[in-house]
mmCIF file of C-alpha atoms in Angstrom:
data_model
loop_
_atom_site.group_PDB
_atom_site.id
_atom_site.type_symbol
_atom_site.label_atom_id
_atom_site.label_comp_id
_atom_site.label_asym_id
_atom_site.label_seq_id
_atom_site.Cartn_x
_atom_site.Cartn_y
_atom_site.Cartn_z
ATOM 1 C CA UNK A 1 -21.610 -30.372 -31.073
ATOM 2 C CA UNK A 2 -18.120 -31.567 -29.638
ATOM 3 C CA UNK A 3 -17.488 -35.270 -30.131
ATOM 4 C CA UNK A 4 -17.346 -37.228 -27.277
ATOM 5 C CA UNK A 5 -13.509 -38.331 -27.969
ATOM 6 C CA UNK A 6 -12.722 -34.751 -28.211
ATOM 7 C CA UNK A 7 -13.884 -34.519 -24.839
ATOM 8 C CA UNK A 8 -12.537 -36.942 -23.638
ATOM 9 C CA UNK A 9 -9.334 -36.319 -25.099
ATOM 10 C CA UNK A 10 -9.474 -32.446 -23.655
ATOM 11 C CA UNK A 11 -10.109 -33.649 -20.183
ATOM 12 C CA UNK A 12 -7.371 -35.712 -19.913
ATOM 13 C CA UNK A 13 -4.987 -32.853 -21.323
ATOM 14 C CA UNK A 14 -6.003 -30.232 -18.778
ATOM 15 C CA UNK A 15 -6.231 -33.033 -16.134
ATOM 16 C CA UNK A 16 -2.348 -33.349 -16.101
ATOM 17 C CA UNK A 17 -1.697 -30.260 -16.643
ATOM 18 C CA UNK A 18 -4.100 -29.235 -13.242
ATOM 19 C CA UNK A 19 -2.341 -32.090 -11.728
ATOM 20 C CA UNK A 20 1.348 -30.956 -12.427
ATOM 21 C CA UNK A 21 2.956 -28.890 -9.705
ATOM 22 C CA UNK A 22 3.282 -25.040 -10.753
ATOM 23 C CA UNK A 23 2.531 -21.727 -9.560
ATOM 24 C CA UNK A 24 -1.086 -22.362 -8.563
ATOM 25 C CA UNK A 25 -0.446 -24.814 -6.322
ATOM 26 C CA UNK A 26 2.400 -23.549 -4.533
ATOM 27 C CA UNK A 27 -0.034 -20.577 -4.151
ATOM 28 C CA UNK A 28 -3.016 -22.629 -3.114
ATOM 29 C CA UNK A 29 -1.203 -24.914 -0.606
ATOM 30 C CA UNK A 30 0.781 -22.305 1.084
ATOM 31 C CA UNK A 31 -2.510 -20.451 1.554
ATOM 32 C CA UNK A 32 -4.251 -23.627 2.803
ATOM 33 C CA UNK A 33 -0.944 -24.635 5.300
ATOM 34 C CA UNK A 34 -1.700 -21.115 6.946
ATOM 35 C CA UNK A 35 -4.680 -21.846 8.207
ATOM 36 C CA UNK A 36 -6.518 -19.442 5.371
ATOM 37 C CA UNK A 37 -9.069 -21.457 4.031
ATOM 38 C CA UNK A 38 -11.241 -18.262 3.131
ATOM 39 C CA UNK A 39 -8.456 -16.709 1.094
ATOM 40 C CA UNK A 40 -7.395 -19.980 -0.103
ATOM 41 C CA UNK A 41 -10.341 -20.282 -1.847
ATOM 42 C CA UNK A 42 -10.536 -17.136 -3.078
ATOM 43 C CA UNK A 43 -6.945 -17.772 -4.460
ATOM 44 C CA UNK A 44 -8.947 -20.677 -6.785
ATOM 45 C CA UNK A 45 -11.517 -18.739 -7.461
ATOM 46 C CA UNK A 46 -9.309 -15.994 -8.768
ATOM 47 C CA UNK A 47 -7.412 -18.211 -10.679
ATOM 48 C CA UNK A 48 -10.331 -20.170 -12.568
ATOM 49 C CA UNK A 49 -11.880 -16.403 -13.013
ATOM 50 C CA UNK A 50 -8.241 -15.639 -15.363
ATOM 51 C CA UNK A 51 -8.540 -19.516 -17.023
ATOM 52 C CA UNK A 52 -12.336 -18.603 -17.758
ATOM 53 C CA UNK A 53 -11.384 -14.899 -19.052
ATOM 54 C CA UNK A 54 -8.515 -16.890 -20.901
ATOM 55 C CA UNK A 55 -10.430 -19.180 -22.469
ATOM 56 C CA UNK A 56 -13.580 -16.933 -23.619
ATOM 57 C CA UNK A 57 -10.713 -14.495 -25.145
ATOM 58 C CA UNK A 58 -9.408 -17.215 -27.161
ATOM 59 C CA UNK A 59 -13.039 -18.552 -28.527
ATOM 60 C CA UNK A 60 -13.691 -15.066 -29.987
ATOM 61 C CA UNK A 61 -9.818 -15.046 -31.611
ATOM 62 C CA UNK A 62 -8.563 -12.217 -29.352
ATOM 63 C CA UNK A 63 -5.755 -14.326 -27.731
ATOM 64 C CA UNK A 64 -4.629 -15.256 -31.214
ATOM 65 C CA UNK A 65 -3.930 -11.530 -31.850
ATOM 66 C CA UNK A 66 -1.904 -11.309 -28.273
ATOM 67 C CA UNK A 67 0.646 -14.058 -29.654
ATOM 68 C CA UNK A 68 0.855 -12.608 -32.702
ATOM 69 C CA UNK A 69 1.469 -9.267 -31.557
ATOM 70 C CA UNK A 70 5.231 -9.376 -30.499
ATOM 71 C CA UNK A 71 5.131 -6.353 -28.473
ATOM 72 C CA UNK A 72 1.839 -6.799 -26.667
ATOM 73 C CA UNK A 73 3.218 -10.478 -25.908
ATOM 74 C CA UNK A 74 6.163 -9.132 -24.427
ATOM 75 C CA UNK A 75 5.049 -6.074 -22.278
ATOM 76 C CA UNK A 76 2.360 -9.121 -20.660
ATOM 77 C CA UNK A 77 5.592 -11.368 -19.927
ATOM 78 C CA UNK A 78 7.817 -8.484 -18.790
ATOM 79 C CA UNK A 79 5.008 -7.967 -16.146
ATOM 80 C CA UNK A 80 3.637 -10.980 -15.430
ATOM 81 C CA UNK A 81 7.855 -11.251 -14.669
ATOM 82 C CA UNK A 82 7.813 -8.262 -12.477
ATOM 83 C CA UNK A 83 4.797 -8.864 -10.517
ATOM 84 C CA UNK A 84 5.671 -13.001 -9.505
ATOM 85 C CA UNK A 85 9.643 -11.710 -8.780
ATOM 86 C CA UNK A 86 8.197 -8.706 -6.779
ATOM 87 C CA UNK A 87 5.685 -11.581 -4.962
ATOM 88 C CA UNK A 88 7.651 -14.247 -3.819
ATOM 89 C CA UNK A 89 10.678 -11.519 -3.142
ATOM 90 C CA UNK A 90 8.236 -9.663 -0.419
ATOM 91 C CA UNK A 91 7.459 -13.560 0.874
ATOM 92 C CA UNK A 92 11.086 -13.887 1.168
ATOM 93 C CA UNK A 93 12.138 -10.549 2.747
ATOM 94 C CA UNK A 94 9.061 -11.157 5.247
ATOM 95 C CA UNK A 95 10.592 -14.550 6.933
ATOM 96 C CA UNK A 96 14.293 -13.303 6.913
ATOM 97 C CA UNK A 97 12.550 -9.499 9.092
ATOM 98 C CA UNK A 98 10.212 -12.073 11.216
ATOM 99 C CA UNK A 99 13.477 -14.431 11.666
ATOM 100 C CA UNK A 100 15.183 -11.674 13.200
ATOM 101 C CA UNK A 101 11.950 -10.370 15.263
ATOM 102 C CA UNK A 102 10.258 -12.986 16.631
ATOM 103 C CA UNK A 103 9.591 -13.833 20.198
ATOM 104 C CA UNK A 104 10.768 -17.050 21.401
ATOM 105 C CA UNK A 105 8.591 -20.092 20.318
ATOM 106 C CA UNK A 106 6.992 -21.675 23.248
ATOM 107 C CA UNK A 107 4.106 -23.911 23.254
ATOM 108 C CA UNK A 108 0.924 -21.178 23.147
ATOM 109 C CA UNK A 109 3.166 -18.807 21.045
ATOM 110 C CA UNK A 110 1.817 -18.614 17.247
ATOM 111 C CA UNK A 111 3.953 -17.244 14.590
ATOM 112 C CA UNK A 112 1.838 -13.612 13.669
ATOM 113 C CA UNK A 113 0.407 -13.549 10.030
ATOM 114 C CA UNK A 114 2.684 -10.788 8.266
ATOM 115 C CA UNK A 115 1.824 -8.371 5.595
ATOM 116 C CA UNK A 116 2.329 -9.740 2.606
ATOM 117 C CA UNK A 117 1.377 -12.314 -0.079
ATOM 118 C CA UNK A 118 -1.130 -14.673 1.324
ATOM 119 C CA UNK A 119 -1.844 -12.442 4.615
ATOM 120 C CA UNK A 120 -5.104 -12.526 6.179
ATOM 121 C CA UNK A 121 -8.015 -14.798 5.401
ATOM 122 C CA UNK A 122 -9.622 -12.845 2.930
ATOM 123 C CA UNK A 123 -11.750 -14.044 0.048
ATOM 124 C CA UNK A 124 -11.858 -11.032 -2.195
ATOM 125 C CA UNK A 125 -8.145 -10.624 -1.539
ATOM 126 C CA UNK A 126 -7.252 -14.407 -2.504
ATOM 127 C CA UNK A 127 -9.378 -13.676 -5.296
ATOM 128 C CA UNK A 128 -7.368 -10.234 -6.941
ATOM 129 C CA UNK A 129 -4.014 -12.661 -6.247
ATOM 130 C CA UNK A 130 -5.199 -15.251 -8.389
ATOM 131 C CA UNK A 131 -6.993 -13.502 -10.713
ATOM 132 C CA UNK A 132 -3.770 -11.136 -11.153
ATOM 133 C CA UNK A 133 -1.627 -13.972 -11.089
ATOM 134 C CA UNK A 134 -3.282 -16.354 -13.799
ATOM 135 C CA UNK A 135 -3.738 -12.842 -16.439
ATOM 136 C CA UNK A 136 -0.424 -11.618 -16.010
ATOM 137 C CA UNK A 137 0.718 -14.771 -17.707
ATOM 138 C CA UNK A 138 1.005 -15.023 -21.023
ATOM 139 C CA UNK A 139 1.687 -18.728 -21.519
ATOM 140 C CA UNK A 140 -1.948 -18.940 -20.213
ATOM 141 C CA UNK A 141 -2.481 -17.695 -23.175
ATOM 142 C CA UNK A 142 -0.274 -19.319 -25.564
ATOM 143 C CA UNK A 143 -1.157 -22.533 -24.483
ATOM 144 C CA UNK A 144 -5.175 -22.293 -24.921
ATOM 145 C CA UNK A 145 -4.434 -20.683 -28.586
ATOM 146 C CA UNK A 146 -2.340 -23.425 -29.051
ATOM 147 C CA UNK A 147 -5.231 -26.512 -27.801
ATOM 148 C CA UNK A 148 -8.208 -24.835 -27.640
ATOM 149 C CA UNK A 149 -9.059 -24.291 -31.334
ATOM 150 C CA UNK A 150 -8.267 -27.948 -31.888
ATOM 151 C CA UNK A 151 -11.249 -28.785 -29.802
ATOM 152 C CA UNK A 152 -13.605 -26.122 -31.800
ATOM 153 C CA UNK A 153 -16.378 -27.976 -34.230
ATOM 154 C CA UNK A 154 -16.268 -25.793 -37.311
ATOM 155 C CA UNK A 155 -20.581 -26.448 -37.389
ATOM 156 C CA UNK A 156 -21.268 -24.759 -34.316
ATOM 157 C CA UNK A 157 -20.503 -21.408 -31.651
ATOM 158 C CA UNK A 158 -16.729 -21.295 -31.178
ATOM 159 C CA UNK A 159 -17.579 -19.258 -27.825
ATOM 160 C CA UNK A 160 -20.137 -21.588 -26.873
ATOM 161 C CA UNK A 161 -18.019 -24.490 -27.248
ATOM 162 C CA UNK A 162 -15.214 -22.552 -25.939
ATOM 163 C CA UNK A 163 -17.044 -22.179 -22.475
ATOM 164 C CA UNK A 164 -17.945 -25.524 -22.174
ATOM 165 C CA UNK A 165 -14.600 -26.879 -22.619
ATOM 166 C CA UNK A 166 -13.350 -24.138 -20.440
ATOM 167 C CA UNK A 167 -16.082 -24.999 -17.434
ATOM 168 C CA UNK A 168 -13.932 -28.165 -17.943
ATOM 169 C CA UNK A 169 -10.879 -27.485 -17.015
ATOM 170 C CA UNK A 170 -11.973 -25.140 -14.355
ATOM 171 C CA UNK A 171 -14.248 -28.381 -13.042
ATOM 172 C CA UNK A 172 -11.214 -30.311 -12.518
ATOM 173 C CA UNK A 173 -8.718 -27.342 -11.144
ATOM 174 C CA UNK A 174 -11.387 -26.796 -8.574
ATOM 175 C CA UNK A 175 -11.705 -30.495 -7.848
ATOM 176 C CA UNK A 176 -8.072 -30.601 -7.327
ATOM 177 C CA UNK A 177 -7.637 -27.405 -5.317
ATOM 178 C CA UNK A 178 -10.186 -29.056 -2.456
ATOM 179 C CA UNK A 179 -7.765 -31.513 -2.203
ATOM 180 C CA UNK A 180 -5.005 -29.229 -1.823
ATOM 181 C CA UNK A 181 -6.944 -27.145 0.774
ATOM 182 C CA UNK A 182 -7.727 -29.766 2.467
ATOM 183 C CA UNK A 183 -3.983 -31.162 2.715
ATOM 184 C CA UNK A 184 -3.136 -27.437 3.786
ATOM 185 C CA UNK A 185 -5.621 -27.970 6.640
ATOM 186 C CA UNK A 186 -4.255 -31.324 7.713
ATOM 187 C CA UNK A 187 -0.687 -29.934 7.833
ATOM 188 C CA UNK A 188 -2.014 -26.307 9.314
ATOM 189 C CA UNK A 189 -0.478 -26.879 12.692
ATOM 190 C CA UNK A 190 2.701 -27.774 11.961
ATOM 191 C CA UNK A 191 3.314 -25.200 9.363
ATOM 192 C CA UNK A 192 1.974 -22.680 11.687
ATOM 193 C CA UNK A 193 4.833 -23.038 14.050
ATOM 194 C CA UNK A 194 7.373 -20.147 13.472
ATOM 195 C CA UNK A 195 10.178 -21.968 12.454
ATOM 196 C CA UNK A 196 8.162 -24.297 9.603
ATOM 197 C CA UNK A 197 6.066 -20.931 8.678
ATOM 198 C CA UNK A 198 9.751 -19.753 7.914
ATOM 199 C CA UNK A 199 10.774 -22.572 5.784
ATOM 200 C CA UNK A 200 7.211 -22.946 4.431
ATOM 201 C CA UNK A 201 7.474 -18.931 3.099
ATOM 202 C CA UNK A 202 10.794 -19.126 1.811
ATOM 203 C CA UNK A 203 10.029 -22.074 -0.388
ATOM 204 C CA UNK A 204 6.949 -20.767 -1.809
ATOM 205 C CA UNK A 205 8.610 -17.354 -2.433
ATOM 206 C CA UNK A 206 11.442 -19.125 -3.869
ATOM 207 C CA UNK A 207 9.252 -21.305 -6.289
ATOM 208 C CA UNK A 208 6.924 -18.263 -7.387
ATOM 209 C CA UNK A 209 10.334 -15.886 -7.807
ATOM 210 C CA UNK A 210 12.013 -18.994 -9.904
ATOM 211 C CA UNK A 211 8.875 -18.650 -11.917
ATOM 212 C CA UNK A 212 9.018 -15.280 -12.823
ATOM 213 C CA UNK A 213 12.451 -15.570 -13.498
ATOM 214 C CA UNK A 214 12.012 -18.014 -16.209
ATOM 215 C CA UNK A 215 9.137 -16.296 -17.653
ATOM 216 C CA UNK A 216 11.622 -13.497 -17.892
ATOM 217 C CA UNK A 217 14.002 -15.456 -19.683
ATOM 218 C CA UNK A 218 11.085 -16.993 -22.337
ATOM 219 C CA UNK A 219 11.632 -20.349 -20.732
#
């Protein structure tokens, strides 16, 4: 069995790092601020489907073997690179097309949802985002090698106990994620409004193109 202090101790770990601003919730809240609560969700659910992948992965050792393999680690970055630069680059290239598009704003005119990232309130697609999102980044990875085994009693089922600490974390990025949705919602119709939408899409794409960047660059 997992002490109790080890618990403790893991909770608190994965509780700031949930409650530190990153791609997820840049992701979540710009979903939310839309007015997508559907998708929103399926964004979290997508993403705690990678953490849980991540984490069984790395209580049967297979993780260990991604770090350790140079090459594999580096084709996962490379395209975990590609695929946030390619993301928040179509979010950008969308409000600059819509900037030069759009209808007057007047007071029953709503900015149209554009195709792109975040489009539509759709659960299953929230879901392949965040799912494709969370695997396509290796320092998911690197960091549960890194803390998870830590955690793992040496008398007892390294998946098992694996899971459980996983379910953790997961526990407490869902818990967090309702209170980003529901900040989204508050804030839903302001951001709606063409010319916040704008500024709302080119920040997001900004931040999730900055991150790919730097995961480019090993940062």
């Amino acid at each position: 069995m997992i002490a109790i202090d080890a618990l403790w101790t893991f909770s608190l770990m994965v509780g700031l790092l949930t409650l530190t601003p990153g791609l997820d919730t840049a992701l979540v809240l710009r979903t939310a601020a839309l007015g997508h609560r559907r998708r929103a969700w399926g964004v979290v659910l997508g993403i705690q489907s990678g953490t849980l992948i991540w984490g069984t992965l790395t209580s049967l050792g297979v993780t260990a073997l991604l770090t350790a393999s140079h090459l594999a680690y580096e084709i996962l970055r490379w395209a975990g690179a590609a695929y946030l630069v390619w993301m928040g680059g179509r979010l950008l290239r969308s409000t600059w097309r819509r900037s030069a598009d759009e209808a007057p704003e007047t007071p029953g005119n709503r900015a149209e949802v554009p195709s792109g990232a975040g489009s539509g309130d759709s659960l299953l697609g929230g879901w392949r985002q965040g799912l494709t999102t969370n695997l396509l980044n290796p320092k998911m990875g690197a960091f549960y090698v890194a803390m998870l085994p830590q955690f793992l009693p040496a008398d007892t089922s390294h998946l098992a106990a694996g899971v459980l600490l996983t379910g953790i974390h997961i526990l407490l990025a869902v818990l967090w994620a309702g209170v980003l949705i529901a900040l989204g919602h508050v804030l839903r119709d302001r951001l709606q409004q063409p010319t916040a939408r704008r500024w709302l899409d080119r920040v997001t794409g900004t931040v999730i193109a900055a991150f790919g960047v730097r995961l480019a660059l090993g940062e």
